[in-house]
Amino acid sequence: MEPQFLRKNTKTPEHSFYCRYAEVPYTYDQFHYHKEYELLYILQNNGTRFIGDSIESFNDHDLVLVGPGLPHYWQSDVEYYQNNEDLKAKVIVIHFEKDFLGQDFFDIPEMNQVKILLSKANRGIHFSRDVAMILGEKLLAIPEKTDWLQITELVSVLSMMAEGEYKTIASESFSNSYHQSNNEDRITGIYNYLIQNHHDDLSLSDVANFANMNTSAFCRYFKKVTSKTFSDSLNDIRIGIACKKLINSDLSIAEIGYSCGYQSISYFNRQFKKVKGYTPSDYRLKYLNNIKFSA
């Protein structure tokens, strides 16, 4: 299932960004993406969150920032579809464009940490429960404020998010498919090389040669910059691309494993489960079951 592009109307004559609190029977939104950032806070709801190649459970006080072009949706659990008037999904959603405060606003020194945060949102960002609980009240207050007070409150929220505890969601390889980086530094070049050649039998020496480094220096450099070993990063990239194929194609598990550079399907299954927590077949089934249930 290919994600759909949705056009959002974030700007009006009265507002430079979109902010809404909603109480609905359940959340279901087709797998989609858009050019705006999306900040979603769950006050009450539980189900499955799909962001890029990530499939994870969510519940109350879930706070996520999704970057432009990253496919996503939130699927409520079955109990929310039972016409129970006492059980509602309660959410607040904010959409804003990168330049909603002016083209260079996030380039000023005071906004540097927020700029870094926004750059990481191309993989989706999940914030710790403590951060979500602290910022929940501030987010709820934004729709009630007027004019410039909405702006200052949102900037305050973004600044606090940048200083809080969070983790990225989708794999590097999945987000790279939707975002073409203009960063030409060494590590970006290495990652692009891994992504473009993930289906080959890549060795450490192959990649070190590409980076014009000997293997020992390359290993030290790569671990220092990424906090991962070369083999772990290559495996993450292959698994991320496999996830995309499991979602968007009818290829068999074996075909996907071989096409992603694995020489052994049993090894592919073990590595996939190690990274994603599911076997490839269970991952595909879980995704398809959620799609069918909500169709």
mmCIF file of C-alpha atoms in Angstrom:
data_model
loop_
_atom_site.group_PDB
_atom_site.id
_atom_site.type_symbol
_atom_site.label_atom_id
_atom_site.label_comp_id
_atom_site.label_asym_id
_atom_site.label_seq_id
_atom_site.Cartn_x
_atom_site.Cartn_y
_atom_site.Cartn_z
ATOM 1 C CA MET A 1 0.000 0.000 0.000
ATOM 2 C CA GLU A 2 1.610 3.214 -1.157
ATOM 3 C CA PRO A 3 1.172 6.228 1.155
ATOM 4 C CA GLN A 4 -1.018 9.012 -0.184
ATOM 5 C CA PHE A 5 0.045 12.641 -0.400
ATOM 6 C CA LEU A 6 -2.421 14.891 1.421
ATOM 7 C CA ARG A 7 -2.543 18.622 0.917
ATOM 8 C CA LYS A 8 -2.916 20.489 4.207
ATOM 9 C CA ASN A 9 -4.201 24.034 4.575
ATOM 10 C CA THR A 10 -2.073 25.229 7.469
ATOM 11 C CA LYS A 11 -2.271 28.948 6.748
ATOM 12 C CA THR A 12 -5.310 31.207 6.766
ATOM 13 C CA PRO A 13 -5.630 34.996 6.808
ATOM 14 C CA GLU A 14 -5.871 34.692 10.608
ATOM 15 C CA HIS A 15 -3.322 31.964 11.380
ATOM 16 C CA SER A 16 0.146 30.903 10.229
ATOM 17 C CA PHE A 17 -0.243 27.302 11.452
ATOM 18 C CA TYR A 18 -3.021 24.809 12.160
ATOM 19 C CA CYS A 19 -3.914 23.690 15.690
ATOM 20 C CA ARG A 20 -6.937 21.661 16.742
ATOM 21 C CA TYR A 21 -8.171 19.708 19.758
ATOM 22 C CA ALA A 22 -10.500 16.847 18.849
ATOM 23 C CA GLU A 23 -12.631 14.253 20.598
ATOM 24 C CA VAL A 24 -13.610 11.528 18.141
ATOM 25 C CA PRO A 25 -14.845 7.922 18.433
ATOM 26 C CA TYR A 26 -11.523 6.601 17.118
ATOM 27 C CA THR A 27 -8.465 7.640 15.143
ATOM 28 C CA TYR A 28 -7.910 6.279 11.701
ATOM 29 C CA ASP A 29 -6.180 8.182 8.964
ATOM 30 C CA GLN A 30 -4.956 6.533 5.791
ATOM 31 C CA PHE A 31 -1.206 5.978 5.472
ATOM 32 C CA HIS A 32 -0.256 9.404 4.169
ATOM 33 C CA TYR A 33 2.329 12.151 4.151
ATOM 34 C CA HIS A 34 2.384 15.901 3.600
ATOM 35 C CA LYS A 35 4.821 18.790 3.319
ATOM 36 C CA GLU A 36 4.107 20.114 6.821
ATOM 37 C CA TYR A 37 5.471 19.050 10.187
ATOM 38 C CA GLU A 38 2.874 17.314 12.340
ATOM 39 C CA LEU A 39 2.909 17.391 16.123
ATOM 40 C CA LEU A 40 0.403 14.975 17.653
ATOM 41 C CA TYR A 41 -0.342 14.565 21.347
ATOM 42 C CA ILE A 42 -2.612 11.740 22.522
ATOM 43 C CA LEU A 43 -4.535 12.561 25.672
ATOM 44 C CA GLN A 44 -6.703 9.455 25.527
ATOM 45 C CA ASN A 45 -6.427 6.675 22.970
ATOM 46 C CA ASN A 46 -4.549 3.449 22.402
ATOM 47 C CA GLY A 47 -3.732 1.432 19.343
ATOM 48 C CA THR A 48 -1.003 1.037 16.744
ATOM 49 C CA ARG A 49 1.182 3.832 15.418
ATOM 50 C CA PHE A 50 2.594 3.522 11.891
ATOM 51 C CA ILE A 51 5.460 5.884 11.034
ATOM 52 C CA GLY A 52 7.633 5.016 8.059
ATOM 53 C CA ASP A 53 8.723 1.412 8.601
ATOM 54 C CA SER A 54 7.956 1.517 12.333
ATOM 55 C CA ILE A 55 4.952 -0.303 13.784
ATOM 56 C CA GLU A 56 4.536 0.344 17.511
ATOM 57 C CA SER A 57 1.796 0.479 20.103
ATOM 58 C CA PHE A 58 0.703 3.807 21.543
ATOM 59 C CA ASN A 59 -1.432 4.866 24.486
ATOM 60 C CA ASP A 60 -2.331 7.916 26.574
ATOM 61 C CA HIS A 61 0.213 10.757 26.641
ATOM 62 C CA ASP A 62 1.939 9.726 23.409
ATOM 63 C CA LEU A 63 3.761 12.704 21.871
ATOM 64 C CA VAL A 64 5.234 12.469 18.363
ATOM 65 C CA LEU A 65 6.697 14.924 15.854
ATOM 66 C CA VAL A 66 6.543 13.830 12.204
ATOM 67 C CA GLY A 67 8.590 15.607 9.546
ATOM 68 C CA PRO A 68 7.554 16.565 6.006
ATOM 69 C CA GLY A 69 7.197 13.674 3.586
ATOM 70 C CA LEU A 70 7.250 10.906 6.218
ATOM 71 C CA PRO A 71 4.286 8.480 5.849
ATOM 72 C CA HIS A 72 2.269 7.925 9.019
ATOM 73 C CA TYR A 73 -1.049 7.191 10.689
ATOM 74 C CA TRP A 74 -2.515 6.231 14.065
ATOM 75 C CA GLN A 75 -4.968 3.289 14.294
ATOM 76 C CA SER A 76 -7.169 2.973 17.400
ATOM 77 C CA ASP A 77 -7.651 -0.433 19.001
ATOM 78 C CA VAL A 78 -10.863 -2.364 18.402
ATOM 79 C CA GLU A 79 -12.645 -1.211 21.568
ATOM 80 C CA TYR A 80 -12.835 2.304 20.164
ATOM 81 C CA TYR A 81 -15.025 1.016 17.310
ATOM 82 C CA GLN A 82 -17.789 -0.339 19.579
ATOM 83 C CA ASN A 83 -19.938 2.827 19.615
ATOM 84 C CA ASN A 84 -19.163 3.415 23.274
ATOM 85 C CA GLU A 85 -20.182 6.998 24.063
ATOM 86 C CA ASP A 86 -17.986 6.970 27.170
ATOM 87 C CA LEU A 87 -14.838 6.040 25.259
ATOM 88 C CA LYS A 88 -13.430 8.723 22.994
ATOM 89 C CA ALA A 89 -10.084 9.319 21.364
ATOM 90 C CA LYS A 90 -8.831 12.712 22.539
ATOM 91 C CA VAL A 91 -5.992 14.311 20.598
ATOM 92 C CA ILE A 92 -4.426 17.627 19.793
ATOM 93 C CA VAL A 93 -2.769 18.054 16.403
ATOM 94 C CA ILE A 94 -0.601 20.875 15.087
ATOM 95 C CA HIS A 95 0.567 21.326 11.496
ATOM 96 C CA PHE A 96 3.164 23.906 10.553
ATOM 97 C CA GLU A 97 5.514 24.567 7.671
ATOM 98 C CA LYS A 98 9.236 25.018 8.206
ATOM 99 C CA ASP A 99 9.051 28.689 7.239
ATOM 100 C CA PHE A 100 5.823 29.530 9.078
ATOM 101 C CA LEU A 101 7.742 32.131 11.110
ATOM 102 C CA GLY A 102 9.827 33.333 8.182
ATOM 103 C CA GLN A 103 12.380 31.660 5.968
ATOM 104 C CA ASP A 104 15.372 32.207 8.275
ATOM 105 C CA PHE A 105 13.773 32.141 11.727
ATOM 106 C CA PHE A 106 15.174 28.749 12.736
ATOM 107 C CA ASP A 107 18.636 29.772 11.516
ATOM 108 C CA ILE A 108 19.148 32.287 14.316
ATOM 109 C CA PRO A 109 21.520 31.101 17.095
ATOM 110 C CA GLU A 110 18.790 30.943 19.735
ATOM 111 C CA MET A 111 16.853 28.415 17.638
ATOM 112 C CA ASN A 112 19.773 26.105 16.879
ATOM 113 C CA GLN A 113 18.536 23.232 19.064
ATOM 114 C CA VAL A 114 15.062 23.481 17.567
ATOM 115 C CA LYS A 115 16.585 23.441 14.087
ATOM 116 C CA ILE A 116 18.416 20.218 14.971
ATOM 117 C CA LEU A 117 15.185 18.740 16.320
ATOM 118 C CA LEU A 118 13.308 19.576 13.127
ATOM 119 C CA SER A 119 16.044 18.018 11.000
ATOM 120 C CA LYS A 120 15.691 14.755 12.939
ATOM 121 C CA ALA A 121 11.923 14.750 12.435
ATOM 122 C CA ASN A 122 12.377 13.296 8.944
ATOM 123 C CA ARG A 123 12.507 9.952 10.790
ATOM 124 C CA GLY A 124 9.762 10.860 13.244
ATOM 125 C CA ILE A 125 10.483 11.660 16.882
ATOM 126 C CA HIS A 126 8.880 10.026 19.910
ATOM 127 C CA PHE A 127 9.191 11.909 23.184
ATOM 128 C CA SER A 128 9.453 10.359 26.615
ATOM 129 C CA ARG A 129 6.348 10.147 28.754
ATOM 130 C CA ASP A 130 7.816 12.679 31.191
ATOM 131 C CA VAL A 131 8.286 15.220 28.392
ATOM 132 C CA ALA A 132 4.791 14.515 27.064
ATOM 133 C CA MET A 133 3.199 14.988 30.480
ATOM 134 C CA ILE A 134 4.980 18.310 30.990
ATOM 135 C CA LEU A 135 4.121 19.664 27.546
ATOM 136 C CA GLY A 136 0.581 18.301 27.391
ATOM 137 C CA GLU A 137 -0.956 21.222 29.260
ATOM 138 C CA LYS A 138 0.946 23.750 27.154
ATOM 139 C CA LEU A 139 -0.246 22.088 23.952
ATOM 140 C CA LEU A 140 -3.834 22.069 25.179
ATOM 141 C CA ALA A 141 -3.589 25.777 25.898
ATOM 142 C CA ILE A 142 -2.549 26.772 22.369
ATOM 143 C CA PRO A 143 -6.022 26.587 20.731
ATOM 144 C CA GLU A 144 -7.421 28.743 23.535
ATOM 145 C CA LYS A 145 -4.884 31.508 23.064
ATOM 146 C CA THR A 146 -5.162 34.320 20.555
ATOM 147 C CA ASP A 147 -2.933 35.895 17.932
ATOM 148 C CA TRP A 148 0.762 36.161 18.843
ATOM 149 C CA LEU A 149 0.283 34.214 22.096
ATOM 150 C CA GLN A 150 -0.268 31.070 20.023
ATOM 151 C CA ILE A 151 3.033 31.687 18.264
ATOM 152 C CA THR A 152 5.021 32.211 21.452
ATOM 153 C CA GLU A 153 3.466 29.150 23.074
ATOM 154 C CA LEU A 154 4.308 26.920 20.105
ATOM 155 C CA VAL A 155 7.894 28.208 19.983
ATOM 156 C CA SER A 156 8.150 27.541 23.718
ATOM 157 C CA VAL A 157 6.893 23.982 23.212
ATOM 158 C CA LEU A 158 9.372 23.334 20.390
ATOM 159 C CA SER A 159 12.235 24.669 22.511
ATOM 160 C CA MET A 160 11.301 22.442 25.451
ATOM 161 C CA MET A 161 10.963 19.449 23.138
ATOM 162 C CA ALA A 162 14.449 20.088 21.764
ATOM 163 C CA GLU A 163 15.862 19.947 25.298
ATOM 164 C CA GLY A 164 13.829 16.904 26.355
ATOM 165 C CA GLU A 165 14.360 13.163 26.063
ATOM 166 C CA TYR A 166 13.379 11.635 22.728
ATOM 167 C CA LYS A 167 14.225 8.979 20.169
ATOM 168 C CA THR A 168 13.880 8.776 16.397
ATOM 169 C CA ILE A 169 11.323 6.307 15.057
ATOM 170 C CA ALA A 170 11.739 5.229 11.412
ATOM 171 C CA SER A 171 14.984 3.715 10.209
ATOM 172 C CA GLU A 172 17.581 5.822 8.429
ATOM 173 C CA SER A 173 17.013 4.006 5.149
ATOM 174 C CA PHE A 174 13.244 4.432 5.105
ATOM 175 C CA SER A 175 13.311 8.169 5.732
ATOM 176 C CA ASN A 176 16.094 8.565 3.183
ATOM 177 C CA SER A 177 13.697 7.294 0.513
ATOM 178 C CA TYR A 178 11.476 10.317 1.100
ATOM 179 C CA HIS A 179 14.157 12.906 1.847
ATOM 180 C CA GLN A 180 17.070 13.669 -0.416
ATOM 181 C CA SER A 181 19.753 15.128 1.789
ATOM 182 C CA ASN A 182 21.887 17.991 0.523
ATOM 183 C CA ASN A 183 24.471 17.313 3.224
ATOM 184 C CA GLU A 184 27.623 16.162 1.462
ATOM 185 C CA ASP A 185 29.802 15.435 4.464
ATOM 186 C CA ARG A 186 31.590 12.127 4.825
ATOM 187 C CA ILE A 187 29.057 10.246 6.933
ATOM 188 C CA THR A 188 26.174 11.207 4.649
ATOM 189 C CA GLY A 189 28.149 9.938 1.679
ATOM 190 C CA ILE A 190 28.836 6.677 3.498
ATOM 191 C CA TYR A 191 25.173 6.194 4.387
ATOM 192 C CA ASN A 192 24.112 6.909 0.828
ATOM 193 C CA TYR A 193 26.676 4.374 -0.396
ATOM 194 C CA LEU A 194 25.302 1.751 2.003
ATOM 195 C CA ILE A 195 21.727 2.445 0.942
ATOM 196 C CA GLN A 196 22.497 2.383 -2.769
ATOM 197 C CA ASN A 197 24.513 -0.850 -2.477
ATOM 198 C CA HIS A 198 22.636 -2.610 0.336
ATOM 199 C CA HIS A 199 21.709 -5.499 -1.989
ATOM 200 C CA ASP A 200 25.366 -6.331 -2.659
ATOM 201 C CA ASP A 201 27.669 -8.467 -0.527
ATOM 202 C CA LEU A 202 29.306 -5.411 1.047
ATOM 203 C CA SER A 203 32.415 -5.944 3.128
ATOM 204 C CA LEU A 204 34.026 -3.640 5.659
ATOM 205 C CA SER A 205 36.960 -3.107 3.317
ATOM 206 C CA ASP A 206 34.607 -2.147 0.457
ATOM 207 C CA VAL A 207 33.082 0.671 2.474
ATOM 208 C CA ALA A 208 36.390 1.759 4.007
ATOM 209 C CA ASN A 209 37.856 2.032 0.510
ATOM 210 C CA PHE A 210 34.867 4.104 -0.584
ATOM 211 C CA ALA A 211 35.542 6.457 2.348
ATOM 212 C CA ASN A 212 39.269 6.573 1.486
ATOM 213 C CA MET A 213 40.204 5.176 4.912
ATOM 214 C CA ASN A 214 41.865 2.033 6.168
ATOM 215 C CA THR A 215 39.553 -0.398 7.950
ATOM 216 C CA SER A 216 40.755 0.384 11.484
ATOM 217 C CA ALA A 217 40.411 4.141 11.041
ATOM 218 C CA PHE A 218 37.038 3.690 9.371
ATOM 219 C CA CYS A 219 35.687 1.560 12.229
ATOM 220 C CA ARG A 220 36.777 4.114 14.823
ATOM 221 C CA TYR A 221 35.345 7.011 12.817
ATOM 222 C CA PHE A 222 32.048 5.284 12.042
ATOM 223 C CA LYS A 223 31.453 4.190 15.639
ATOM 224 C CA LYS A 224 32.316 7.657 16.955
ATOM 225 C CA VAL A 225 29.920 9.434 14.589
ATOM 226 C CA THR A 226 26.999 6.981 14.574
ATOM 227 C CA SER A 227 27.402 5.146 17.921
ATOM 228 C CA LYS A 228 26.928 1.945 15.904
ATOM 229 C CA THR A 229 29.219 -0.557 14.260
ATOM 230 C CA PHE A 230 29.347 -0.745 10.478
ATOM 231 C CA SER A 231 27.669 -4.167 10.460
ATOM 232 C CA ASP A 232 24.831 -2.989 12.728
ATOM 233 C CA SER A 233 24.201 0.052 10.547
ATOM 234 C CA LEU A 234 24.199 -1.976 7.339
ATOM 235 C CA ASN A 235 21.800 -4.425 8.950
ATOM 236 C CA ASP A 236 19.483 -1.586 10.039
ATOM 237 C CA ILE A 237 19.466 -0.208 6.495
ATOM 238 C CA ARG A 238 18.679 -3.599 4.995
ATOM 239 C CA ILE A 239 15.907 -4.226 7.507
ATOM 240 C CA GLY A 240 14.434 -0.775 6.901
ATOM 241 C CA ILE A 241 14.310 -1.377 3.151
ATOM 242 C CA ALA A 242 12.867 -4.844 3.753
ATOM 243 C CA CYS A 243 10.093 -3.271 5.840
ATOM 244 C CA LYS A 244 9.216 -0.959 2.989
ATOM 245 C CA LYS A 245 9.025 -3.908 0.577
ATOM 246 C CA LEU A 246 6.907 -5.913 3.011
ATOM 247 C CA ILE A 247 4.446 -3.013 3.152
ATOM 248 C CA ASN A 248 4.455 -1.929 -0.488
ATOM 249 C CA SER A 249 4.982 -5.137 -2.493
ATOM 250 C CA ASP A 250 3.700 -8.693 -2.895
ATOM 251 C CA LEU A 251 7.201 -10.183 -2.986
ATOM 252 C CA SER A 252 7.729 -13.311 -0.911
ATOM 253 C CA ILE A 253 9.750 -13.207 2.293
ATOM 254 C CA ALA A 254 12.588 -15.047 0.556
ATOM 255 C CA GLU A 255 12.572 -12.678 -2.421
ATOM 256 C CA ILE A 256 12.713 -9.675 -0.107
ATOM 257 C CA GLY A 257 15.504 -11.157 1.988
ATOM 258 C CA TYR A 258 17.679 -11.917 -1.025
ATOM 259 C CA SER A 259 16.923 -8.548 -2.650
ATOM 260 C CA CYS A 260 18.128 -6.789 0.510
ATOM 261 C CA GLY A 261 21.520 -8.478 0.493
ATOM 262 C CA TYR A 262 20.935 -11.460 2.794
ATOM 263 C CA GLN A 263 22.496 -14.707 1.607
ATOM 264 C CA SER A 264 20.489 -16.825 4.060
ATOM 265 C CA ILE A 265 16.749 -16.463 4.676
ATOM 266 C CA SER A 266 17.009 -17.967 8.155
ATOM 267 C CA TYR A 267 19.627 -15.326 8.994
ATOM 268 C CA PHE A 268 17.363 -12.633 7.491
ATOM 269 C CA ASN A 269 14.490 -13.812 9.700
ATOM 270 C CA ARG A 270 16.669 -13.757 12.821
ATOM 271 C CA GLN A 271 18.067 -10.293 12.105
ATOM 272 C CA PHE A 272 14.651 -8.902 11.235
ATOM 273 C CA LYS A 273 13.172 -10.117 14.507
ATOM 274 C CA LYS A 274 16.172 -8.781 16.424
ATOM 275 C CA VAL A 275 15.662 -5.274 14.997
ATOM 276 C CA LYS A 276 11.868 -5.045 14.688
ATOM 277 C CA GLY A 277 10.613 -7.490 17.309
ATOM 278 C CA TYR A 278 8.619 -9.454 14.712
ATOM 279 C CA THR A 279 9.455 -12.007 12.052
ATOM 280 C CA PRO A 280 9.039 -10.618 8.508
ATOM 281 C CA SER A 281 5.811 -12.581 8.011
ATOM 282 C CA ASP A 282 4.374 -11.392 11.345
ATOM 283 C CA TYR A 283 5.364 -7.807 10.531
ATOM 284 C CA ARG A 284 3.542 -7.948 7.188
ATOM 285 C CA LEU A 285 0.517 -9.655 8.746
ATOM 286 C CA LYS A 286 0.274 -7.083 11.534
ATOM 287 C CA TYR A 287 0.399 -4.257 9.005
ATOM 288 C CA LEU A 288 -2.154 -5.851 6.651
ATOM 289 C CA ASN A 289 -4.527 -6.713 9.492
ATOM 290 C CA ASN A 290 -4.606 -3.077 10.580
ATOM 291 C CA ILE A 291 -5.196 -1.910 7.003
ATOM 292 C CA LYS A 292 -8.022 -4.429 6.439
ATOM 293 C CA PHE A 293 -9.661 -3.698 9.770
ATOM 294 C CA SER A 294 -9.869 -0.008 9.009
ATOM 295 C CA ALA A 295 -10.884 -0.343 5.342
#
